[in-house]
Tab-separated table of C-alpha atoms and ligand atoms in Angstrom:
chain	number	residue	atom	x	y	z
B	1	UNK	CA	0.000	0.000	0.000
B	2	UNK	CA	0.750	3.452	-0.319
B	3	UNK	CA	2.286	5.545	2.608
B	4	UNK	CA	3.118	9.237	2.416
B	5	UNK	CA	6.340	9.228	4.942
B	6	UNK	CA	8.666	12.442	6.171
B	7	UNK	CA	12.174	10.378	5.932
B	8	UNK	CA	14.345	13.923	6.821
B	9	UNK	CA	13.284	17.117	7.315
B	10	UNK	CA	11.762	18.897	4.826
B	11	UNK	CA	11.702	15.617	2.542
B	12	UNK	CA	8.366	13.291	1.855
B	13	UNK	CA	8.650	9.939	-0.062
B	14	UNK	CA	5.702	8.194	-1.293
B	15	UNK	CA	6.652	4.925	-0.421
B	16	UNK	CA	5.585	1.025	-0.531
B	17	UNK	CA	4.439	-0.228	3.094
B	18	UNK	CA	2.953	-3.624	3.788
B	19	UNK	CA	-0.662	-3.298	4.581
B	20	UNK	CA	-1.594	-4.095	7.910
B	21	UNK	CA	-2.926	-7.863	9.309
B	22	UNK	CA	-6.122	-8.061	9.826
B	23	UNK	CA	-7.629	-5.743	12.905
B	24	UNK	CA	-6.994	-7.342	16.728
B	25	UNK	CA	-9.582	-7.729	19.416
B	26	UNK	CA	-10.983	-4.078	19.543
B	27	UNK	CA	-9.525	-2.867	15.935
B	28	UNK	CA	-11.084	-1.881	13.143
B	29	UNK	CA	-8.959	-1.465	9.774
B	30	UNK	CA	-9.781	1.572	8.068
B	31	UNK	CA	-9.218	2.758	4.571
B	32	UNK	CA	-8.300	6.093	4.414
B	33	UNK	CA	-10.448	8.344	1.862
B	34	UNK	CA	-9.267	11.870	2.709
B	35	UNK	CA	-6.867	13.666	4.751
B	36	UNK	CA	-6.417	17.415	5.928
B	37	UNK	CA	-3.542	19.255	6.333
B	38	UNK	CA	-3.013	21.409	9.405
B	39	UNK	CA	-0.385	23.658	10.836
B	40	UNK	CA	0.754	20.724	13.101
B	41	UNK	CA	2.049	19.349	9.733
B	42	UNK	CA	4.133	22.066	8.740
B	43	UNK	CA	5.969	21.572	11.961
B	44	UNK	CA	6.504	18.471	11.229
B	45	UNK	CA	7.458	18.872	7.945
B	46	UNK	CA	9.674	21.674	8.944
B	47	UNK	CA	11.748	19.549	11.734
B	48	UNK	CA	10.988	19.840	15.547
B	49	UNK	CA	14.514	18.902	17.159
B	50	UNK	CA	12.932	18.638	20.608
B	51	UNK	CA	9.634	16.562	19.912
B	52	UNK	CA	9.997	12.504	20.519
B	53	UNK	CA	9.798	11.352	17.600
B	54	UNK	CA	11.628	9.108	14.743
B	55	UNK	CA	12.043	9.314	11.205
B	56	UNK	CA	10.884	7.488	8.703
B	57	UNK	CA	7.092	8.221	9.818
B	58	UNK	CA	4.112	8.336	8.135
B	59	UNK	CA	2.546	11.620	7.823
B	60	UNK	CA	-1.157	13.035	8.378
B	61	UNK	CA	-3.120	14.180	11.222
B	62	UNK	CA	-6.680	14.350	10.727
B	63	UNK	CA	-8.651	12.307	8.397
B	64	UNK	CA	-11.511	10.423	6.797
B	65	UNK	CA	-11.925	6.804	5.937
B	66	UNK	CA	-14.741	3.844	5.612
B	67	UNK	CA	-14.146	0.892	7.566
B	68	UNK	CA	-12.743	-2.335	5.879
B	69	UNK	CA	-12.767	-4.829	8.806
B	70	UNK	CA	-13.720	-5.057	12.467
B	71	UNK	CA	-12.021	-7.225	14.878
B	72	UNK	CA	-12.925	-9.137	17.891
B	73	UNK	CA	-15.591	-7.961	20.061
B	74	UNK	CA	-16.095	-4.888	17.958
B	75	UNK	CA	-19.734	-3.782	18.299
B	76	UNK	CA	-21.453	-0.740	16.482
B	77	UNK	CA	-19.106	-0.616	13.336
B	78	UNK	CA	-19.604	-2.546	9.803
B	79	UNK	CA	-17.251	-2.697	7.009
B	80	UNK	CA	-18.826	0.198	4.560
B	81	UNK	CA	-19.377	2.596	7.764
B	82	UNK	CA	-18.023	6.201	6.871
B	83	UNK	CA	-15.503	7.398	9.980
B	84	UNK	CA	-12.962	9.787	11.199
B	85	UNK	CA	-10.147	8.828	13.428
B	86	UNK	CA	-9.288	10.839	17.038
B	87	UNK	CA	-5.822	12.232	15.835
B	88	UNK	CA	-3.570	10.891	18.913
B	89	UNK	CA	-2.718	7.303	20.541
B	90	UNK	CA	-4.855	8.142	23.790
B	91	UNK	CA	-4.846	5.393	26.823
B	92	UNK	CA	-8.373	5.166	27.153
B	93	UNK	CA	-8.235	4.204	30.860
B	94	UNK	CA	-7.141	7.505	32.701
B	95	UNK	CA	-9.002	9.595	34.551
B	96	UNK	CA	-8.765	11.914	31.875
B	97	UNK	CA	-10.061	9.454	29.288
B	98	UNK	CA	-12.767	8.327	31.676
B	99	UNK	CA	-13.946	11.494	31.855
B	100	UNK	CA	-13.817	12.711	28.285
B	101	UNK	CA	-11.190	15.034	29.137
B	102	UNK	CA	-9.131	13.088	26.039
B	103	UNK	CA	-6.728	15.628	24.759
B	104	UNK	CA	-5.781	15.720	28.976
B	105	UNK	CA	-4.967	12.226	28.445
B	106	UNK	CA	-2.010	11.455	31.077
B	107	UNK	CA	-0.695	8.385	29.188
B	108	UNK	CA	-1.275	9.694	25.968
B	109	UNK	CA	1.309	7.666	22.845
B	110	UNK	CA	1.740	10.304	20.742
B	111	UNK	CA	-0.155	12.639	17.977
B	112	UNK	CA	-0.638	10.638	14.898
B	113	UNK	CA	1.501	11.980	11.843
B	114	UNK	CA	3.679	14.085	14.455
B	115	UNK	CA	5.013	11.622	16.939
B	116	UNK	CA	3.558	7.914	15.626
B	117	UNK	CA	2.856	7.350	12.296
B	118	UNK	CA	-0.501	9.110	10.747
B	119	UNK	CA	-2.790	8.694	8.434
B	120	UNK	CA	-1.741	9.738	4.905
B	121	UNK	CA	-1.557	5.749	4.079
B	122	UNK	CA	-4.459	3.656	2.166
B	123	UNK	CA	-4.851	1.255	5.089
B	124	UNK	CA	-4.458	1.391	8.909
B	125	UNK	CA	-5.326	-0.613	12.269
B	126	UNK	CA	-6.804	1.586	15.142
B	127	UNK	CA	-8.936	0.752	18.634
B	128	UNK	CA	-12.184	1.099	17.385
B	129	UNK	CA	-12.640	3.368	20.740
B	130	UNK	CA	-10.346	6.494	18.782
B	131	UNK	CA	-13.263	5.620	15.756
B	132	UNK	CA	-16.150	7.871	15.079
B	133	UNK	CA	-19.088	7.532	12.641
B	134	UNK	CA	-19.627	10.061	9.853
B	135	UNK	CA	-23.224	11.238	9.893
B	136	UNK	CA	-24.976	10.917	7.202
B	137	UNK	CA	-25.067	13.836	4.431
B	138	UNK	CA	-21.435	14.716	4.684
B	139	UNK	CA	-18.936	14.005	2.345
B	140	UNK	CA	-15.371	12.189	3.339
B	141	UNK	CA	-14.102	15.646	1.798
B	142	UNK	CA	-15.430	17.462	4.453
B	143	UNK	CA	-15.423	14.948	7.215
B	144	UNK	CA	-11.677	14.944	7.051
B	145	UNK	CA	-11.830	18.513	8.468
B	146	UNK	CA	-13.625	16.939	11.948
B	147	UNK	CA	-11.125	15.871	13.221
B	148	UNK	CA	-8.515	18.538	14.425
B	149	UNK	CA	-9.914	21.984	12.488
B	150	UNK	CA	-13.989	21.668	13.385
B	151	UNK	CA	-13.353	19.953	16.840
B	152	UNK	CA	-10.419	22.427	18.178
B	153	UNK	CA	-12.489	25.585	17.145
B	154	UNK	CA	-15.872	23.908	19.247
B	155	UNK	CA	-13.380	23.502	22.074
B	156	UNK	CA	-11.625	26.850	22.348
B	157	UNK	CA	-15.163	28.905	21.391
B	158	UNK	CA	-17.680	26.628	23.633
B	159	UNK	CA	-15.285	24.617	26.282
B	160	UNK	CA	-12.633	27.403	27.194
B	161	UNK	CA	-13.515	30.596	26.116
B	162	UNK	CA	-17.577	29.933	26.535
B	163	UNK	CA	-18.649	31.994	23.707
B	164	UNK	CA	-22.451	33.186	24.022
B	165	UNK	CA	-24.587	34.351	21.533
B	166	UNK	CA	-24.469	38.053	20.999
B	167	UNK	CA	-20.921	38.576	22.168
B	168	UNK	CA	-18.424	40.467	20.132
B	169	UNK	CA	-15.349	37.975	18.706
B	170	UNK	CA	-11.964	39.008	17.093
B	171	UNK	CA	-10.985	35.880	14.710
B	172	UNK	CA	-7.197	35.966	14.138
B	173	UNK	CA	-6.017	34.961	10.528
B	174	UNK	CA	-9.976	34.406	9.057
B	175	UNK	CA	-8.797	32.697	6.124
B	176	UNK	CA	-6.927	30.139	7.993
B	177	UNK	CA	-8.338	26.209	8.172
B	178	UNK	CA	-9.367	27.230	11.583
B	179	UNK	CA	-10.428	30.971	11.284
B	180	UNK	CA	-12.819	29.920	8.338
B	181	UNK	CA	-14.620	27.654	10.865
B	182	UNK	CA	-14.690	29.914	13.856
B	183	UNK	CA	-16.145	32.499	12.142
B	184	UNK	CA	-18.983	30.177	10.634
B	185	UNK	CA	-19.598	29.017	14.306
B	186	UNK	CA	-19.967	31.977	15.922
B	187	UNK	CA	-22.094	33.470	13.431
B	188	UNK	CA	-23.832	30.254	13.557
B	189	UNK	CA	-24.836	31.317	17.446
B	190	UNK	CA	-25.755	35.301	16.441
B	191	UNK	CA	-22.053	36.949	17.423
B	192	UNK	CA	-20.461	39.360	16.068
B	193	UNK	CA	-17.579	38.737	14.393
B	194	UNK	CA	-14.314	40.627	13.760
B	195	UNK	CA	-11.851	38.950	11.698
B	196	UNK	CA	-8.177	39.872	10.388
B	197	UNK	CA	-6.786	39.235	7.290
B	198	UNK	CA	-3.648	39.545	4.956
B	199	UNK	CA	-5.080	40.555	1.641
B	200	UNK	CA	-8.219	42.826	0.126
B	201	UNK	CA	-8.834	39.666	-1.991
B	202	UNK	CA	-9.604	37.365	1.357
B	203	UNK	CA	-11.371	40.401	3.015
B	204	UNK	CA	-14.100	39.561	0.767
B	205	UNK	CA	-14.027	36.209	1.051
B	206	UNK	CA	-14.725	36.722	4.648
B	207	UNK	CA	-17.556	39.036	4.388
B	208	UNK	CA	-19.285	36.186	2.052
B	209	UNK	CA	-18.448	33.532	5.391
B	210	UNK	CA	-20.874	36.219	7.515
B	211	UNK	CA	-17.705	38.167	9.157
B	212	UNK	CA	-19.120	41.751	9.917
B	213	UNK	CA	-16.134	43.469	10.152
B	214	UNK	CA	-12.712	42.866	8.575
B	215	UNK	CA	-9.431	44.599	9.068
B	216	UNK	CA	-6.007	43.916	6.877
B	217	UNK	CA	-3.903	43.542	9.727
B	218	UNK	CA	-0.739	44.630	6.822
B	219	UNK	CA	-2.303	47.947	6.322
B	220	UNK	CA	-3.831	48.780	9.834
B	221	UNK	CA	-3.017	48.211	13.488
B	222	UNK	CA	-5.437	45.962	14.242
B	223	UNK	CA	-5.931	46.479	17.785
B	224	UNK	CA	-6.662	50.200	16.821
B	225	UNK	CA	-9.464	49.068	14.420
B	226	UNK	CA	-11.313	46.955	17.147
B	227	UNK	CA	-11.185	49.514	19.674
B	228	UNK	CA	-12.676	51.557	16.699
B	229	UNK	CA	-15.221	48.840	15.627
B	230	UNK	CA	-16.815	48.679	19.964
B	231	UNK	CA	-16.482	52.268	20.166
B	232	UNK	CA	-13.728	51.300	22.365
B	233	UNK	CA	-14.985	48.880	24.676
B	234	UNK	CA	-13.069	45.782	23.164
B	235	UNK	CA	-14.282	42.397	22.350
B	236	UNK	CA	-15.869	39.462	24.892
B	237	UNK	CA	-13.424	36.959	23.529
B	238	UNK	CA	-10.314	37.271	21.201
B	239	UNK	CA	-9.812	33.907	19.030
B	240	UNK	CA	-5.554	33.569	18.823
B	241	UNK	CA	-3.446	30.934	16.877
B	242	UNK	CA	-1.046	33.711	15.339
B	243	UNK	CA	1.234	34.008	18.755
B	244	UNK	CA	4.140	36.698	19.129
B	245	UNK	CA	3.432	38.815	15.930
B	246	UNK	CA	-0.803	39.517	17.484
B	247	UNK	CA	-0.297	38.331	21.560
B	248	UNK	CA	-0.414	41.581	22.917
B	249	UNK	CA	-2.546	43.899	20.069
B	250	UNK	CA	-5.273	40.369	21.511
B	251	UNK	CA	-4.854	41.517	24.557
B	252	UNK	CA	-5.338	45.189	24.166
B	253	UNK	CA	-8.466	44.286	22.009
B	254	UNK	CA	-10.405	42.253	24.810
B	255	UNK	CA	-12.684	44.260	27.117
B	256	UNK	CA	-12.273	44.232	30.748
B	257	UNK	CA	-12.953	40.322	31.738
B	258	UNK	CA	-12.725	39.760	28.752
B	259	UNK	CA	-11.422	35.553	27.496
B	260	UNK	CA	-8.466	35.088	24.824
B	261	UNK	CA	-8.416	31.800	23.796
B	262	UNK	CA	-5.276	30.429	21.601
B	263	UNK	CA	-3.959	27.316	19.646
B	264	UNK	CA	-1.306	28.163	17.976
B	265	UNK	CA	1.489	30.397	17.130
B	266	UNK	CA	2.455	29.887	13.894
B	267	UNK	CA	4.287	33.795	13.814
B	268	UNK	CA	6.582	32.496	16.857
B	269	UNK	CA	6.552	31.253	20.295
B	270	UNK	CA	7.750	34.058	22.846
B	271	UNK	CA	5.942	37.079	23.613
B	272	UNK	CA	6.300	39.289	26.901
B	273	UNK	CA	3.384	40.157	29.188
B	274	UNK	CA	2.389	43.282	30.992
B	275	UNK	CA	0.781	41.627	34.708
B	276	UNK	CA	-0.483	44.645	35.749
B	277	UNK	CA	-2.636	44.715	32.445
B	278	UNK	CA	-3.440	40.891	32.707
B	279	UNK	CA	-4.922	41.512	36.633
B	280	UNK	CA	-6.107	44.900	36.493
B	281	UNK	CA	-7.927	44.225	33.109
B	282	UNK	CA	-8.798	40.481	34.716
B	283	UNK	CA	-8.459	39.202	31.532
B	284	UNK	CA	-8.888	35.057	31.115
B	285	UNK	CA	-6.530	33.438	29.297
B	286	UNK	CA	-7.036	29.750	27.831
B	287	UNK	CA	-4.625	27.390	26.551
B	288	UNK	CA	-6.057	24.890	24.040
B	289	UNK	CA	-4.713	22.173	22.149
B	290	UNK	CA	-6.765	19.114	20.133
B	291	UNK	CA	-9.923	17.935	22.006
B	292	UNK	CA	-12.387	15.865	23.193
B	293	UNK	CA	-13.840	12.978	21.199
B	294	UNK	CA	-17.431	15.078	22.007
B	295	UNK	CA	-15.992	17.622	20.250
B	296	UNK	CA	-15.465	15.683	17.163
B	297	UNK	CA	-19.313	14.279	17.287
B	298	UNK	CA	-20.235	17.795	17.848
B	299	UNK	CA	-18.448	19.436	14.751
B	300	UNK	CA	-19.806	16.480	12.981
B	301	UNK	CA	-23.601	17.342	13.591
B	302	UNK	CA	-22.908	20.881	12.520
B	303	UNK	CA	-21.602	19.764	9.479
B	304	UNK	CA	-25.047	17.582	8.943
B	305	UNK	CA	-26.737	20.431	9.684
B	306	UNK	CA	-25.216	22.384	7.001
B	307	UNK	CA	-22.368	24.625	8.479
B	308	UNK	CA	-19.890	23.102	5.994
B	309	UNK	CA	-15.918	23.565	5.687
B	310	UNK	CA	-14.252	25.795	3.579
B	311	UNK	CA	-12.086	23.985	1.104
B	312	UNK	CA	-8.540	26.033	-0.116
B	313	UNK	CA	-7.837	23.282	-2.652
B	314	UNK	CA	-7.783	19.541	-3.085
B	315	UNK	CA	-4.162	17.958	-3.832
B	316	UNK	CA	-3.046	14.337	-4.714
B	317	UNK	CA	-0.641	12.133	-2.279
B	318	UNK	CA	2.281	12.803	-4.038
B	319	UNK	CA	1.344	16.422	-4.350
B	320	UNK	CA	1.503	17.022	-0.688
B	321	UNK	CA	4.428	19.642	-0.517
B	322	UNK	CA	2.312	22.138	-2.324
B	323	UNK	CA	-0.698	22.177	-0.178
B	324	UNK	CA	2.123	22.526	3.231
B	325	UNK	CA	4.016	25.555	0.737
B	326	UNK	CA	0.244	27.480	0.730
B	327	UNK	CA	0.198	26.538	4.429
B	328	UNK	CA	3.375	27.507	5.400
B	329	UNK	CA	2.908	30.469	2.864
B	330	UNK	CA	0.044	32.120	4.419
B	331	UNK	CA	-2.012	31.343	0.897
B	332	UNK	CA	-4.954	29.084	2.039
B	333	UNK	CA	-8.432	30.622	2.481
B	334	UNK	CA	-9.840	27.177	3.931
B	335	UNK	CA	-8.751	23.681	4.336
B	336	UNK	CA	-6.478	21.919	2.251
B	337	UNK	CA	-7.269	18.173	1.387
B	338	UNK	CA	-5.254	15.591	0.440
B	339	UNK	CA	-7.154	12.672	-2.261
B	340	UNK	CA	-7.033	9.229	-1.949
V	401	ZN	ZN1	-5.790	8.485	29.016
């Protein structure tokens, strides 16, 4: 079968793997249909010298299959059966796990595609508990976006930052995988949405996703604009994945009590705080990463419902390195999908 595997940095093979044996007691064997690509990949892609991992590894974080074969004592899955796959090697058996706290998992393996290999291969074996049924209505297309890009944004808007209807939001980066969906959901729940963007040309494409307000964060100060926007009261919640480059303009767009909420930092890692702002402002800030398998179930209703993803463009397996270059690039307005 065909694997997609990172064998040095920077370098992807499509190679020739052995497909798997048939599942064990608990497996199902999945073929994979449709992947999406996420910043996590571009890290990987890019080299992480201090993550635990090994090379050769297959690549792929989040994606969409049909089920081929169930194992022993499997119950509630058929061969046929459209399914995503949770996107790390969780125990299962923590308190964590028990709880449905997964992406708190305290014995969790590894993120597939980052630290064990993923899913950008035609067949794989996984615990049919990490195994969640497609609804029916949605395409593998955009079921491949469940997994990491629809269930992280339900978990920093709804989890941590507790978005209610009504309330302002800034959306960092609105034509990102993950900005395109946050600003869908909160406009799915009557906010009002502020989103940033790089280019006139996705400023519109925003508008036409519901945002109400859009600011080129190249030609204006962003956290200017917002102030500008409230008639200087700030935004309820400020929606972050940028990092050092936006930290602090979030900060000085959030109203007093205000909740930042952040994923990512794809501009860079370090950023300085001002304390007396953070407790004098009593600002509430939320550190997110992944989520819960509810999350994914979640995302997957609203996509039956009709709140779809917004697809950047569809590449082949061995065309892989151009969808990370539009990543990595700042280029996507969407999701990028990898075919089967
Ligand atoms: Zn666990």
């Amino acid at each position: 079968m065909r694997a997609l595997t990172l064998v040095a940095d920077r370098k992807l093979e499509l190679v020739d793997r052995p497909a798997p044996p048939a599942p064990g007691a608990g497996e199902v064997q999945i073929r994979v249909k449709a992947v999406a690509l996420n910043h996590i990949d571009v890290w990987g892609f890019r080299g992480m010298a201090f993550a635990k991992r090994k090379l050769p590894l297959v690549v792929g974080a989040e994606a969409a299959g049909e089920i081929v074969a169930i194992g022993q004592d499997v119950t509630g899955f058929k061969p046929g059966d459209p399914v995503v796959m949770y996107g790390a090697l969780t125990c299962g058996a923590c308190k964590a796990c028990r709880e449905g706290r997964d992406n708190l998992c305290e014995n969790v393996a590894g993120i597939m595609g980052f630290h064990v290999d993923g899913f950008a291969r035609e067949l794989l074996n996984l615990p049919a508990r990490l195994v969640i049924p497609v609804p029916p209505g949605v395409s593998m297309r955009d079921a491949a976006c469940a997994p990491i890009a629809f269930s992280t944004v339900e978990h920093m808007l709804f989890d941590n930052a507790k978005l209610q209807p009504g309330e302002t939001i800034l959306v960092h980066a609105g034509g990102s995988g993950i900005g395109t969906v946050a600003i869908k959901m909160a406009k799915a729940i009557g906010c009002i949405v502020i989103t940033t963007v790089g280019d006139n040309a996705k400023a519109e494409k925003v508008k036409a996703l519901g945002a109400d307000h859009v600011i080129n964060y190249r030609a204006e100060r962003f956290e200017h604009m917002v102030r500008k926007i409230t008639a200087k009261k700030g935004v309820d919640v400020v929606f972050e994945h940028v990092g050092a480059e936006t930290f602090n303009g979030s900060l000085l767009s959030l109203k007093r009590g205000g909740r930042l909420v952040t994923c990512g930092s794809t501009s860079g890692p370090s950023t300085s705080l001002n304390l007396m702002q953070l407790f004098q402002q009593q600002y509430k800030i939320f550190g997110s990463f992944g989520a819960s398998m509810r999350n994914i179930r979640d995302g997957l209703a609203k996509m039956a419902n009709g709140l779809s993803p917004v697809i950047d463009i569809e590449v082949a397996l061995d065309e892989v390195e151009k969808g990370l270059a539009r990543l990595e690039g700042r280029q996507v307005f969407g999701k990028v999908i990898v075919k089967f």
